[in-house]
Coordinates of C-alpha atoms in Angstrom, one line a residue:
Chain W
M1 CA 10.6 -1.3 8.2
L2 CA 11.2 1.2 10.7
E3 CA 8.6 -0.2 13.0
M4 CA 10.7 -3.6 12.7
I5 CA 13.8 -1.9 14.1
I6 CA 12.3 -0.3 16.7
A7 CA 10.2 -3.6 18.0
E8 CA 13.7 -5.6 18.0
L9 CA 15.4 -2.9 20.0
D10 CA 16.2 -3.7 23.5
L11 CA 15.3 -0.6 25.2
G12 CA 16.5 -1.9 28.7
A13 CA 19.9 -2.6 27.5
I14 CA 20.1 0.8 25.6
L15 CA 19.1 2.8 28.8
T16 CA 21.6 0.5 31.2
S17 CA 24.1 1.4 28.8
G18 CA 23.6 4.9 28.4
A19 CA 23.3 5.0 32.4
T20 CA 26.4 3.0 32.9
L21 CA 28.2 5.4 31.0
L22 CA 26.8 8.6 32.5
L23 CA 27.2 7.3 35.8
T24 CA 31.1 6.7 35.1
G25 CA 31.3 9.8 33.4
L26 CA 30.0 11.8 36.4
F27 CA 32.3 10.0 38.4
F28 CA 35.2 11.4 36.6
V29 CA 33.7 15.1 36.5
I30 CA 33.5 15.0 40.1
I31 CA 37.2 14.0 40.3
L32 CA 38.5 16.3 37.6
T33 CA 36.3 19.2 39.0
I34 CA 38.0 18.7 42.6
A35 CA 41.4 18.2 41.0
N36 CA 40.8 21.4 39.2
A37 CA 39.8 23.7 42.3
K38 CA 42.6 22.0 44.1
L39 CA 45.5 22.5 41.1
K40 CA 44.1 25.5 39.8
V41 CA 46.9 27.6 38.4
E42 CA 47.3 31.5 39.6
R43 CA 47.7 32.9 36.5
D44 CA 49.1 36.3 36.8
P45 CA 46.2 38.8 36.5
M46 CA 48.5 41.3 34.6
V47 CA 49.0 39.0 31.8
E48 CA 45.2 38.3 31.8
A49 CA 44.6 42.2 31.6
I50 CA 47.2 42.7 28.9
E51 CA 46.0 39.7 26.8
A52 CA 42.6 41.4 27.1
V53 CA 43.6 44.5 25.4
L54 CA 45.7 42.8 22.4
P55 CA 44.2 42.8 19.1
G56 CA 44.0 39.0 19.4
A57 CA 44.9 38.8 15.6
N58 CA 47.7 36.1 16.6
C59 CA 49.3 37.1 13.5
G60 CA 52.9 36.5 15.2
G61 CA 54.4 39.9 14.2
C62 CA 55.9 40.2 17.5
G63 CA 58.0 37.3 17.0
L64 CA 56.2 35.1 19.8
A65 CA 54.0 32.4 19.4
G66 CA 50.9 34.7 19.5
C67 CA 48.9 37.1 21.5
S68 CA 48.6 35.0 24.8
A69 CA 52.5 34.3 24.5
Y70 CA 53.0 37.9 23.6
A71 CA 51.2 38.9 26.8
E72 CA 53.2 36.7 29.0
G73 CA 56.4 38.0 27.3
V74 CA 55.7 41.3 27.8
V75 CA 55.1 41.3 31.4
K76 CA 58.4 39.3 32.0
D77 CA 60.3 41.6 29.6
H78 CA 59.1 45.3 29.1
G79 CA 61.2 45.8 26.5
L80 CA 58.6 43.8 24.1
I81 CA 56.1 46.5 24.5
G82 CA 56.4 48.1 21.1
R83 CA 56.4 44.9 19.6
C84 CA 52.7 44.3 18.6
G85 CA 52.0 45.8 15.1
P86 CA 48.3 45.8 14.9
G87 CA 47.7 47.1 18.1
G88 CA 49.9 50.3 17.4
D89 CA 50.8 53.3 19.9
A90 CA 47.3 53.2 21.6
L91 CA 48.1 49.7 22.8
V92 CA 51.4 50.5 24.0
H93 CA 49.9 53.4 26.2
A94 CA 47.2 50.8 27.1
M95 CA 49.9 48.0 28.4
A96 CA 52.1 50.7 29.6
E97 CA 49.0 51.6 31.8
I98 CA 48.5 48.0 33.2
M99 CA 52.1 47.6 34.1
G100 CA 52.5 50.9 35.6
I101 CA 55.3 52.1 33.5
E102 CA 56.2 54.9 31.6
A103 CA 56.1 54.4 27.9
T104 CA 57.7 56.5 25.2
A105 CA 56.3 56.4 21.5
S106 CA 58.5 54.5 19.4
A107 CA 58.3 54.3 15.6
P108 CA 56.0 51.8 14.1
N109 CA 57.8 49.0 12.1
R110 CA 56.2 49.0 8.5
A111 CA 56.9 46.9 5.7
V112 CA 58.8 48.7 3.0
V113 CA 59.6 47.6 -0.4
H114 CA 63.2 48.2 -1.7
C115 CA 62.4 48.5 -5.4
S116 CA 60.8 51.1 -7.3
A117 CA 60.5 49.8 -10.7
H118 CA 57.4 49.6 -12.2
S119 CA 56.8 47.8 -15.4
D120 CA 57.9 50.6 -17.3
D121 CA 61.0 51.3 -15.5
M122 CA 62.1 47.4 -16.2
I123 CA 64.3 46.8 -19.4
N124 CA 63.9 43.1 -19.9
S125 CA 65.3 41.0 -22.6
T126 CA 62.9 38.5 -22.4
Q127 CA 59.4 37.9 -21.8
Y128 CA 58.2 35.8 -18.9
L129 CA 55.0 33.8 -19.6
G130 CA 55.3 31.4 -17.1
I131 CA 53.3 30.5 -13.6
A132 CA 52.5 33.9 -12.3
G133 CA 53.5 33.4 -8.5
C134 CA 57.1 35.1 -7.4
A135 CA 58.1 31.6 -5.7
E136 CA 58.0 29.9 -8.9
R137 CA 59.2 32.8 -11.0
T138 CA 62.3 33.4 -9.3
I139 CA 63.7 30.1 -9.9
I140 CA 63.7 30.6 -13.5
P141 CA 66.9 32.0 -14.9
D142 CA 66.7 35.3 -16.8
N143 CA 62.8 35.7 -16.0
M144 CA 63.7 39.6 -15.9
G145 CA 66.4 41.6 -16.3
C146 CA 67.0 42.5 -12.6
S147 CA 67.7 39.6 -10.4
Y148 CA 67.0 41.5 -7.4
G149 CA 64.1 43.6 -8.0
C150 CA 60.3 42.9 -7.5
L151 CA 58.7 40.0 -9.7
G152 CA 55.2 41.8 -9.3
G153 CA 53.7 38.0 -9.1
G154 CA 51.8 39.3 -5.8
D155 CA 53.1 36.4 -3.4
C156 CA 53.2 39.3 -0.7
Q157 CA 49.5 40.5 -1.5
A158 CA 48.7 36.9 -1.3
V159 CA 49.5 36.3 2.6
C160 CA 48.7 39.9 3.6
E161 CA 45.9 39.7 6.2
F162 CA 45.1 43.1 6.0
D163 CA 44.9 43.9 2.2
A164 CA 47.8 46.3 2.8
I165 CA 50.2 45.5 0.1
H166 CA 49.2 45.4 -3.9
V167 CA 51.0 44.8 -6.9
I168 CA 50.2 48.3 -9.1
E169 CA 51.8 48.1 -12.5
G170 CA 54.3 45.2 -11.7
L171 CA 55.6 46.5 -8.2
A172 CA 54.5 45.7 -4.7
V173 CA 53.2 49.0 -3.2
V174 CA 52.4 48.9 0.3
D175 CA 49.3 51.0 1.7
Y176 CA 50.8 52.3 4.9
N177 CA 46.9 53.2 6.3
K178 CA 46.5 49.4 6.3
C179 CA 50.0 48.1 6.8
V180 CA 50.2 47.0 10.7
G181 CA 53.8 45.7 10.2
C182 CA 53.1 41.8 10.9
G183 CA 56.0 40.8 8.5
A184 CA 54.1 38.4 6.6
C185 CA 55.1 39.9 3.2
V186 CA 58.6 39.8 4.6
K187 CA 58.9 36.1 5.0
A188 CA 56.8 35.5 1.6
C189 CA 58.9 37.8 -0.6
P190 CA 61.5 34.9 -2.3
R191 CA 63.8 37.7 -3.2
N192 CA 63.9 39.3 0.2
I193 CA 63.3 43.0 -0.5
I194 CA 60.8 43.7 2.0
S195 CA 61.8 44.5 5.1
L196 CA 60.7 46.1 8.2
T197 CA 61.9 49.6 8.8
A198 CA 60.8 51.9 11.6
I199 CA 58.8 54.6 10.4
V200 CA 60.5 57.5 12.0
E201 CA 58.6 60.4 9.8
D202 CA 55.6 60.1 7.7
P203 CA 56.2 60.1 4.8
I204 CA 59.6 58.5 4.9
L205 CA 62.3 58.7 2.5
V206 CA 63.4 55.2 1.3
M207 CA 66.3 53.8 -0.6
A208 CA 63.7 51.6 -3.1
C209 CA 66.4 49.4 -4.9
S210 CA 67.9 46.1 -3.9
S211 CA 70.6 45.8 -6.8
H212 CA 74.1 45.4 -6.0
D213 CA 75.1 44.7 -9.7
K214 CA 77.9 47.0 -11.2
P215 CA 76.3 50.3 -12.9
K216 CA 76.7 49.4 -16.6
E217 CA 74.6 46.1 -15.8
V218 CA 71.7 48.3 -13.6
R219 CA 71.7 50.9 -16.6
G220 CA 71.0 47.8 -18.8
Y221 CA 68.0 46.5 -17.2
C222 CA 66.6 49.2 -14.9
K223 CA 65.6 52.9 -15.2
V224 CA 65.5 53.6 -12.0
G225 CA 67.7 51.5 -10.0
C226 CA 70.9 52.3 -7.9
I227 CA 74.3 52.5 -9.9
G228 CA 76.3 53.0 -6.9
C229 CA 77.4 56.7 -7.6
T230 CA 77.8 57.6 -3.9
L231 CA 76.2 61.2 -4.9
C232 CA 74.0 60.7 -2.0
V233 CA 76.6 59.6 0.4
K234 CA 78.8 62.9 -0.5
M235 CA 75.9 65.3 -0.7
G236 CA 74.0 64.1 2.2
G237 CA 76.0 63.2 5.0
D238 CA 76.7 60.2 7.0
S239 CA 73.2 59.2 7.6
F240 CA 73.6 57.7 3.8
F241 CA 76.0 54.8 3.4
M242 CA 77.1 52.2 0.6
D243 CA 76.6 48.6 1.1
N244 CA 78.4 46.9 -1.7
G245 CA 77.6 49.0 -4.5
L246 CA 73.8 49.8 -3.1
A247 CA 73.1 53.2 -1.3
K248 CA 71.2 52.9 2.0
I249 CA 70.0 55.0 4.8
D250 CA 70.7 54.7 8.4
Y251 CA 67.4 54.9 10.2
E252 CA 69.1 55.2 13.5
K253 CA 70.0 58.8 12.3
Y254 CA 67.6 59.6 9.9
P255 CA 68.6 62.6 7.7
D256 CA 67.2 65.9 8.4
E257 CA 65.2 67.8 5.6
E258 CA 68.3 69.8 4.4
S259 CA 70.4 66.7 3.6
R260 CA 67.7 64.7 2.5
Q261 CA 67.1 67.3 -0.5
K262 CA 70.7 67.5 -1.2
A263 CA 70.8 63.7 -1.7
T264 CA 67.5 63.3 -3.4
G265 CA 68.3 66.5 -5.8
K266 CA 71.7 64.9 -6.9
C267 CA 70.4 61.5 -7.3
P268 CA 70.6 60.6 -11.4
R269 CA 68.1 57.8 -10.7
G270 CA 64.7 57.1 -9.4
L271 CA 65.0 54.9 -6.4
M272 CA 64.9 57.1 -3.5
V273 CA 61.3 57.6 -3.0
Y274 CA 59.1 58.9 -0.3
V275 CA 56.4 56.4 1.1
G276 CA 53.7 57.1 3.6
S277 CA 49.9 56.9 4.8
D278 CA 48.9 60.0 2.8
D279 CA 49.7 58.8 -0.7
V280 CA 49.3 55.1 -1.7
A281 CA 51.6 55.6 -4.9
V282 CA 55.4 55.6 -4.6
R283 CA 56.4 59.1 -5.3
K284 CA 59.9 59.8 -6.6
A285 CA 61.8 62.4 -4.3
N286 CA 63.6 64.1 -7.0
D287 CA 60.8 64.4 -9.5
S288 CA 59.9 68.0 -9.9
R289 CA 56.8 67.1 -11.4
E290 CA 53.4 66.8 -9.6
P291 CA 53.1 63.4 -7.6
P292 CA 51.1 61.2 -9.4
K293 CA 47.5 60.5 -8.2
P294 CA 47.3 58.1 -5.6
V295 CA 46.6 55.0 -7.0
K296 CA 43.5 53.6 -5.3
A297 CA 43.9 49.6 -4.1
K298 CA 41.6 47.7 -6.0
T299 CA 38.8 46.6 -3.7
E300 CA 36.9 43.3 -4.6
Chain N
M1 CA 57.9 -14.5 41.5
E2 CA 55.2 -14.8 39.1
L3 CA 54.6 -11.0 39.5
V4 CA 58.1 -10.1 39.0
L5 CA 58.2 -12.5 35.9
L6 CA 55.1 -10.5 34.8
F7 CA 56.9 -7.2 35.1
I8 CA 59.7 -8.1 33.3
S9 CA 57.6 -9.6 30.6
V10 CA 55.7 -6.6 30.0
A11 CA 58.4 -4.0 30.4
I12 CA 61.1 -5.7 28.4
I13 CA 60.4 -8.5 26.3
N14 CA 57.0 -7.7 25.1
N15 CA 57.8 -4.0 25.4
L16 CA 54.8 -2.1 24.2
V17 CA 56.8 0.1 21.8
L18 CA 59.1 -2.0 20.4
T19 CA 57.5 -5.3 20.0
K20 CA 53.9 -4.3 20.0
F21 CA 54.2 -1.1 18.2
L22 CA 52.0 1.1 20.5
G23 CA 52.7 4.5 21.3
I24 CA 55.2 5.2 18.3
C25 CA 53.8 8.5 18.1
P26 CA 55.4 10.1 21.3
F27 CA 58.0 7.8 20.9
I28 CA 59.4 9.5 17.8
G29 CA 57.7 12.9 18.6
V30 CA 59.0 13.4 22.2
S31 CA 62.5 11.8 22.2
R32 CA 64.5 14.4 20.8
K33 CA 66.0 15.4 24.5
L34 CA 66.6 12.9 27.4
D35 CA 64.8 14.9 30.1
M36 CA 61.7 15.6 27.8
A37 CA 61.6 11.9 27.1
F38 CA 62.0 11.0 30.8
G39 CA 59.1 13.2 31.7
M40 CA 57.0 11.8 28.9
G41 CA 57.8 8.6 30.1
C42 CA 56.6 9.4 33.7
A43 CA 53.5 10.7 32.5
V44 CA 52.7 8.1 30.5
T45 CA 53.7 5.5 33.1
F46 CA 51.4 7.5 35.7
V47 CA 48.4 7.4 33.3
I48 CA 49.0 3.7 32.2
T49 CA 48.9 2.7 35.9
I50 CA 45.8 4.6 37.3
S51 CA 44.4 3.6 33.9
G52 CA 44.9 0.0 34.3
A53 CA 43.8 -0.1 37.7
L54 CA 40.7 2.1 37.0
T55 CA 39.7 0.2 33.7
W56 CA 40.1 -3.2 35.7
I57 CA 37.6 -2.1 38.0
I58 CA 35.3 -0.5 35.7
N59 CA 35.8 -3.8 33.6
N60 CA 35.3 -6.3 36.1
M61 CA 33.0 -4.5 38.8
V62 CA 30.8 -2.4 36.5
L63 CA 30.9 -3.8 32.9
R64 CA 31.2 -7.7 33.2
P65 CA 28.4 -8.0 36.0
I66 CA 25.7 -6.3 33.9
G67 CA 27.0 -8.1 30.5
M68 CA 27.9 -4.8 28.9
D69 CA 31.5 -5.8 27.8
Y70 CA 31.0 -3.9 24.6
L71 CA 31.2 -0.8 26.1
K72 CA 34.5 -1.0 27.4
Y73 CA 36.1 0.6 24.6
I74 CA 34.4 4.0 25.2
A75 CA 34.3 3.2 29.1
F76 CA 38.2 2.9 28.8
I77 CA 38.8 5.8 26.7
M78 CA 36.9 8.1 28.9
V79 CA 39.1 7.0 32.0
I80 CA 42.3 7.6 30.1
A81 CA 41.0 11.2 29.0
S82 CA 40.2 12.2 32.4
M83 CA 43.3 10.6 33.7
V84 CA 45.3 12.6 31.3
Q85 CA 43.4 15.7 32.2
L86 CA 44.5 15.2 35.6
V87 CA 48.2 14.7 34.8
E88 CA 48.0 18.0 32.8
M89 CA 46.5 19.9 35.6
Y90 CA 49.4 18.5 37.8
L91 CA 52.1 19.4 35.4
R92 CA 50.9 22.8 34.9
K93 CA 50.7 23.5 38.4
F94 CA 54.1 22.1 39.7
F95 CA 56.2 21.7 36.7
P96 CA 55.4 24.4 34.1
P97 CA 58.6 24.3 32.2
L98 CA 58.0 20.6 31.7
Y99 CA 54.3 21.3 30.7
E100 CA 55.7 23.8 28.4
S101 CA 58.0 21.5 26.5
F102 CA 55.3 18.9 26.2
G103 CA 53.1 21.0 24.0
I104 CA 50.6 19.2 22.2
F105 CA 52.1 15.8 23.4
L106 CA 50.8 15.9 26.5
A107 CA 47.0 16.0 25.4
L108 CA 48.1 13.5 22.9
I109 CA 48.5 10.8 25.8
T110 CA 44.9 10.7 25.5
T111 CA 45.1 8.9 22.0
N112 CA 48.3 7.0 22.9
C113 CA 47.5 3.6 21.9
A114 CA 50.0 2.0 24.4
I115 CA 47.6 2.8 27.4
L116 CA 44.4 1.8 25.8
G117 CA 46.4 -1.3 24.2
T118 CA 47.7 -2.5 27.7
C119 CA 44.1 -1.8 29.1
L120 CA 42.7 -4.3 26.5
L121 CA 45.5 -6.8 26.7
I122 CA 44.7 -6.7 30.6
D123 CA 41.2 -7.4 29.7
M124 CA 42.1 -10.1 27.2
N125 CA 44.3 -12.1 29.4
N126 CA 41.5 -11.9 32.4
Y127 CA 44.5 -10.8 34.8
S128 CA 43.7 -10.4 38.6
F129 CA 43.6 -6.9 40.0
I130 CA 47.3 -7.3 41.4
K131 CA 48.5 -8.4 38.1
A132 CA 46.6 -5.9 36.2
L133 CA 48.4 -3.4 38.2
V134 CA 52.1 -4.9 37.7
A135 CA 51.3 -5.3 33.9
S136 CA 50.4 -1.7 33.7
F137 CA 53.2 -0.4 35.7
G138 CA 55.4 -2.6 33.9
G139 CA 54.1 -1.5 30.4
G140 CA 54.7 2.1 31.4
V141 CA 58.3 1.6 32.9
G142 CA 59.2 -0.3 29.6
F143 CA 57.9 2.5 27.9
T144 CA 59.7 5.1 29.7
L145 CA 63.0 2.8 29.2
V146 CA 62.6 2.7 25.5
I147 CA 61.8 6.4 25.0
C148 CA 64.7 7.2 27.5
M149 CA 67.2 5.0 25.6
M150 CA 65.8 6.7 22.3
G151 CA 66.3 10.1 24.1
G152 CA 69.8 9.4 24.8
I153 CA 70.6 7.9 21.3
R154 CA 69.1 11.0 19.6
E155 CA 70.9 13.5 21.8
N156 CA 74.3 11.5 20.6
L157 CA 73.1 11.5 17.1
E158 CA 73.0 15.5 17.3
W159 CA 77.1 15.5 16.8
A160 CA 77.1 12.3 14.3
D161 CA 77.7 13.0 10.6
V162 CA 74.3 11.7 9.6
P163 CA 73.8 11.7 5.5
D164 CA 71.7 14.6 4.6
A165 CA 69.0 12.4 3.2
L166 CA 68.6 10.6 6.6
K167 CA 68.3 13.6 8.8
G168 CA 65.8 14.2 11.2
A169 CA 63.0 11.6 11.2
G170 CA 64.8 9.1 8.7
I171 CA 67.7 8.0 11.1
T172 CA 65.3 8.1 14.0
L173 CA 63.1 5.7 12.6
I174 CA 66.5 3.3 11.4
T175 CA 67.4 3.7 15.3
A176 CA 64.1 2.5 16.4
G177 CA 64.4 -0.3 13.7
I178 CA 67.8 -1.3 15.3
M179 CA 66.8 -1.2 19.0
T180 CA 63.6 -3.5 18.0
L181 CA 66.3 -6.2 16.4
A182 CA 68.1 -5.9 19.8
F183 CA 64.9 -6.5 22.1
M184 CA 63.8 -8.9 19.8
G185 CA 66.8 -10.9 21.4
F186 CA 64.8 -11.2 24.6
T187 CA 62.3 -13.2 22.8
G188 CA 61.5 -16.6 24.9
I189 CA 63.0 -15.6 28.2
G190 CA 59.4 -15.3 29.8
S191 CA 56.5 -17.3 29.0
H192 CA 54.0 -14.6 29.5

């Protein structure tokens, strides 16, 4: 069979057609090579140098289309220099050196989960047995008592490229040794309880609650959520402020240790927590007990 | 006179986009703004004219004499791809903003069926070289005309109160349909 096919093959035609295409191809190769030499775009060597030191993760955390776009953006606008989460401080200095400017270290942005209720802290009137994902669960009414808090479905865990966020006992917990602040989890969270916050200190005090509900309702569904008592504002000074029944911290003027202690000491609830890189578990700020053992993120 | 008629015929009466339904992809994709649409039209006109001429030469001087007509698809695509590369380099050098705004659609001119379609139509109708030039240039002008009209209409549609269900692609396709109906009115004017 094969021999028959080979016998019927017109080798001449094959060679001619091949040679024809090869020659025409060659013709265009020559044209394009000349054009490439004549029309070569001089790229800014600075942009290329910066692109070379960028991590190349193309995570988009800087808000631009990718590392290449970020390199061009930084050269045009030096203010963008601190935007690269994965690169961190070392990258800022490397880029500053390339561009010949002084870089001052700025606090890196990291994901902060504004909920501190583990499964034990939630008081649910119903038991949810539906699809596990947060996006699915959040559209179902009364899927859990609190309509603000972490659903624990792990949508953030699924989108995290850096294995830096894990659902531990029903609450998303960020591993600050791994988090680079790309913001993927911020976008993934259907309840919008994750934010990128400048980590001015490590560990840093955060208000881990997002509920604007009235005290009675919050007490009804959560053991740790903010009841809007304003004690932290009264005790801690103007670094703390109330936003529609929810206490918040102004990180532009991060409170000093004394006012933090005053505020956390008075807080009757458990939403003021310290998060940081030395302790994966969320630690209650007004917890006089020993901090819980760091829960090691499960590695597969 | 014949050439003028041919030009009008390919540009308007047998318009590539609206009567032959070739090149719909950039017609919908790059017609959001008038200046972008015009840039796209110019790029396509350039590529279509050069490709029309080059493919005519390759077809009639090389492929037909050696009896390798069947190679024309590959050869034509090669010509078109090379020309698109050329346009891309040229734009990146001299019109960087236009280059940025085209994005992927510039490279996609390669697969713009309007261009290959024009080259094959020229081959099918056995045009002379001059006629091939006029036909391909006319095709490009027709494409530019239509995509610019579409761009203008879509710019104005931004301010129109479009029903929610039709926003975006829906109203664009309806517009294209109505434009096609209007262009059908030219049918029968020319004999080409």
